[in-house]
Amino acid sequence: MKILLCSCCLFISFISFAQRIELPTARFITGDDIKYSYPATDDGNWKDIQANIVWDAQGYEKYDGYAWYRFHIVLPASLKTNSLWKDSLRIFLAKIDDVCEVYLNGTKIGKSGSFPEDKEGYITTWNKKQEYHVAISKQYLNWGADNLLAVRVYDGGGAGGIFSGTPYVSMLDLIDGIEINNHSPVEFLSKNKAKKNILLANNFNQRISGTLHYAVIDVENDKAEKHSIPVNISPNGKFTFTIPVTLAERNNLYYEFEEGQTRKKIQLTETIPYLLTPAPSPSPKINGANVFGIRPNAPFLFKIPATGKKPLQYSVENLPAGLKVDAATGIITGSIKTKGDHKMTLIVKNSLGTDKKEFTVKCGDLLALTPPMGWNSWNCWGLSVSDERLKISAQAMIDKGLIDHGWTYMNIDDGWEAETRNEKGEIVSNKKFPDLKKMGDWLHNKGLKFGIYSSPGSKTCGGYLGSYQHELQDAQSYAGWGIDYLKYDWCSYETVYRNEKDTSLAAFIKPYSIMQLALQSQNRDIVYSLCQYGMKDVWKWGATVNGNCWRTTGDIEDSWESLRNIGFNQTSQYAYAGPGRWNDPDMMIVGQVGWGDNLHPTRLTPDEQYTHVSLWCLLSAPLLIGCDLGKLDDFTLNLLTNDEVIAVDQDPLGKQAKQVIKTDTYQVWMKELEDGSKAIGIFNLSDKNDVIRFYWSQLGLTDTHKARDLWRQKDLGIFRSMFATKVPSHGVTLIRIDK
Ligand code: GAL
């Protein structure tokens, strides 16, 4: 993309409102030289760059390595004199992908992350807010004259540079010293009562006083109870407060701290987690998909997912020859020799009754006839996944009953590989995974499946060993360990691809087809998940290498921006989804996530999480939970166990939803289902709760429809000509309508 910047913006930094100097553009050069931090260095020949979007979007596509930004800033003396506190200057640099060092008039004022040549080696802080404070007494500040702010950046891969906001300079106010920490979970005391602890931290060396205003808002009924209390926090002190809450279906908590001298405020609103999925009935109920794909003679493993008061008793009518069912666990094992559709009836009984379900095993070439459902280690543990951590989540999958709703795969992502191959050239696991074969057996005995990760390059994205030139050997090892799912991640194959200097599509596809053949030659059904972030429209050719799913985007993270940008942009690929061929908008970001040792609750609000699960189900996306299941809370469990919502994802027709209405504030997505009914998601993308209305005719539908609310599992009645629904900000109404 070419972006035209006027060179006259070069030395202009403007004051957009009273006390903020915005820095929308900078001078820019790739490479590295400490002289670039000196004010005297001439940057006349450098290029202009926008300082709020990554450099890859501005003519430096795929540039990794060092680069410098220089901002020329006039600091008016009024900035200082107009400030009440007159203490320090704030330099806000949004986020910087990946590592940075910041210099003001030649003096280093801060650093974030670690450069490759540093003692600690390369550590990215791409997602960290970059803000630096400089006392106004510093001699090197030039009031009323030019100042040079130089930023040294190192990009270790992917996009690079300053992004996610426009940098600016302003004076600090006392309010900037206050941080509201609302991270402690809401405690539910009884059906109608809860409490929430919040903490105000004063990060400055100065007493701060003001007022804490808070309100509990009953969103549905638009009622609010408002309260105010005086607050006085000693230097670097803390103030904790408990807000009592009387619960309605949806409650918002609003809090605001108003600093006493300036009357400046900081505010936060949060939605108290609210459960929509009704509790499962004690009577037996068979859940999950009604089709299952296998290849002839490959080991068969399928656990009948069913809820109801335990113990349950499982049986199958018309079980094909070669298979047997364990009556106590519902695990079906064996193998089938003959290709074709094998129809059977699954039966589950308990003391309260019996449930039956027609089920078809399609024995042929295609696996993953419905999108794979399970768990992957990446969004929680990142590279610090271990055997023990995997086992805790696997056990929780069973103990918390997720397996009874169809959640099956337990996939290790990057970080399991040893540093070198063994003397036979075979890949082996590192210390964190003492025995993969044993782990596979343990999972299979419980009715779970086992997934693993590799790269067609010599190194994975996390720097571990990849499969390059060992593909067949690796596929054999996987089969030996009982692997059921492979995520195959492009990563360092980029180097091979570039070195081969063949830019044809065939050269690009080649590594995926090599692994396809290696997998196909194993007597084991291994779901093949391509991960190359959607390059070269993978959805158009993923099926030719027998890929069962393919990532369509870069990595997701637990923020509304990331969810919205990924989820609501899955528009062009819908025609390519179908049984055994799924577009994958990346793994789920619910529960405790963290990409490393330190986990935190997802930063998505409850409504954003309802949106996430609804949209992924409409998109027929693989559903891979990316959190520590050992710490699964009631809200996340409830979110992941709604069988009517999951059924939208697991519908055997395998269509992907189409975006049928798109406005600035809301979108409607519609998915065709096998029985002729339709699942419709009505999403409110705005920052306000709203009533969303549309005519059936806008979706190309006939005039009258019966609608059912899938989250609440409740019939809503008959709607003539139009449908209207209240949708919370960033939330969803998910319905199923009859033909
Ligand atoms: C990324 C991939 C992530 C994760 C990671 C492991 O390329 O998109 O999902 O697998 O590599 O290093």
PDB file of N, CA, C and O in Angstrom, residues 378 383 413-415 417 453 455 459-465 489 491-492:
ATOM      1  N   TRP A 378      -1.765 -22.892  23.465  1.00  0.00           N
ATOM      2  CA  TRP A 378      -1.043 -21.662  23.151  1.00  0.00           C
ATOM      3  C   TRP A 378      -1.565 -20.421  23.879  1.00  0.00           C
ATOM      4  O   TRP A 378      -0.799 -19.684  24.497  1.00  0.00           O
ATOM      5  N   LEU A 383       4.818 -20.893  25.293  1.00  0.00           N
ATOM      6  CA  LEU A 383       5.917 -21.864  25.202  1.00  0.00           C
ATOM      7  C   LEU A 383       6.164 -22.589  26.529  1.00  0.00           C
ATOM      8  O   LEU A 383       7.002 -23.475  26.591  1.00  0.00           O
ATOM      9  N   ASP A 413       0.518 -27.038  21.628  1.00  0.00           N
ATOM     10  CA  ASP A 413       1.036 -26.130  20.596  1.00  0.00           C
ATOM     11  C   ASP A 413       2.562 -26.136  20.689  1.00  0.00           C
ATOM     12  O   ASP A 413       3.162 -27.111  21.165  1.00  0.00           O
ATOM     13  N   ASP A 414       3.189 -25.079  20.288  1.00  0.00           N
ATOM     14  CA  ASP A 414       4.654 -25.003  20.251  1.00  0.00           C
ATOM     15  C   ASP A 414       5.249 -25.165  21.648  1.00  0.00           C
ATOM     16  O   ASP A 414       4.612 -24.819  22.642  1.00  0.00           O
ATOM     17  N   GLY A 415       6.497 -25.676  21.687  1.00  0.00           N
ATOM     18  CA  GLY A 415       7.219 -25.705  22.958  1.00  0.00           C
ATOM     19  C   GLY A 415       7.429 -27.099  23.524  1.00  0.00           C
ATOM     20  O   GLY A 415       7.957 -27.250  24.622  1.00  0.00           O
ATOM     21  N   GLU A 417       9.132 -29.575  21.767  1.00  0.00           N
ATOM     22  CA  GLU A 417      10.198 -30.256  21.036  1.00  0.00           C
ATOM     23  C   GLU A 417      11.556 -30.131  21.734  1.00  0.00           C
ATOM     24  O   GLU A 417      11.881 -29.092  22.290  1.00  0.00           O
ATOM     25  N   TYR A 453       1.946 -29.969  17.363  1.00  0.00           N
ATOM     26  CA  TYR A 453       2.246 -28.782  16.559  1.00  0.00           C
ATOM     27  C   TYR A 453       3.627 -28.935  15.931  1.00  0.00           C
ATOM     28  O   TYR A 453       4.554 -29.458  16.564  1.00  0.00           O
ATOM     29  N   SER A 455       6.256 -27.200  12.332  1.00  0.00           N
ATOM     30  CA  SER A 455       6.378 -26.238  11.229  1.00  0.00           C
ATOM     31  C   SER A 455       7.038 -26.923  10.044  1.00  0.00           C
ATOM     32  O   SER A 455       7.907 -27.776  10.233  1.00  0.00           O
ATOM     33  N   LYS A 459      12.672 -24.377  11.897  1.00  0.00           N
ATOM     34  CA  LYS A 459      12.335 -23.906  13.245  1.00  0.00           C
ATOM     35  C   LYS A 459      10.864 -23.492  13.304  1.00  0.00           C
ATOM     36  O   LYS A 459      10.315 -22.964  12.314  1.00  0.00           O
ATOM     37  N   THR A 460      10.263 -23.703  14.465  1.00  0.00           N
ATOM     38  CA  THR A 460       8.888 -23.242  14.665  1.00  0.00           C
ATOM     39  C   THR A 460       8.916 -21.743  14.966  1.00  0.00           C
ATOM     40  O   THR A 460       9.991 -21.161  15.103  1.00  0.00           O
ATOM     41  N   CYS A 461       7.742 -21.161  15.125  1.00  0.00           N
ATOM     42  CA  CYS A 461       7.700 -19.727  15.425  1.00  0.00           C
ATOM     43  C   CYS A 461       8.305 -19.436  16.789  1.00  0.00           C
ATOM     44  O   CYS A 461       8.817 -18.359  17.044  1.00  0.00           O
ATOM     45  N   GLY A 462       8.264 -20.393  17.689  1.00  0.00           N
ATOM     46  CA  GLY A 462       8.841 -20.186  19.019  1.00  0.00           C
ATOM     47  C   GLY A 462      10.315 -20.563  19.051  1.00  0.00           C
ATOM     48  O   GLY A 462      10.926 -20.583  20.119  1.00  0.00           O
ATOM     49  N   GLY A 463      10.906 -20.899  17.893  1.00  0.00           N
ATOM     50  CA  GLY A 463      12.335 -21.209  17.841  1.00  0.00           C
ATOM     51  C   GLY A 463      12.656 -22.665  18.155  1.00  0.00           C
ATOM     52  O   GLY A 463      13.808 -23.026  18.356  1.00  0.00           O
ATOM     53  N   TYR A 464      11.652 -23.528  18.195  1.00  0.00           N
ATOM     54  CA  TYR A 464      11.892 -24.959  18.444  1.00  0.00           C
ATOM     55  C   TYR A 464      12.092 -25.689  17.115  1.00  0.00           C
ATOM     56  O   TYR A 464      11.922 -25.090  16.049  1.00  0.00           O
ATOM     57  N   LEU A 465      12.409 -26.978  17.194  1.00  0.00           N
ATOM     58  CA  LEU A 465      12.683 -27.727  15.959  1.00  0.00           C
ATOM     59  C   LEU A 465      11.423 -27.917  15.124  1.00  0.00           C
ATOM     60  O   LEU A 465      10.381 -28.276  15.656  1.00  0.00           O
ATOM     61  N   ASP A 489       2.587 -25.020  11.124  1.00  0.00           N
ATOM     62  CA  ASP A 489       2.704 -23.562  11.162  1.00  0.00           C
ATOM     63  C   ASP A 489       3.889 -23.082  10.314  1.00  0.00           C
ATOM     64  O   ASP A 489       5.042 -23.417  10.592  1.00  0.00           O
ATOM     65  N   CYS A 491       5.916 -20.384   9.798  1.00  0.00           N
ATOM     66  CA  CYS A 491       7.093 -19.866  10.532  1.00  0.00           C
ATOM     67  C   CYS A 491       8.335 -19.765   9.652  1.00  0.00           C
ATOM     68  O   CYS A 491       8.327 -19.076   8.634  1.00  0.00           O
ATOM     69  N   SER A 492       9.411 -20.504  10.002  1.00  0.00           N
ATOM     70  CA  SER A 492      10.697 -20.303   9.320  1.00  0.00           C
ATOM     71  C   SER A 492      10.716 -20.914   7.927  1.00  0.00           C
ATOM     72  O   SER A 492      11.737 -20.839   7.240  1.00  0.00           O
TER      73      SER A 492
END
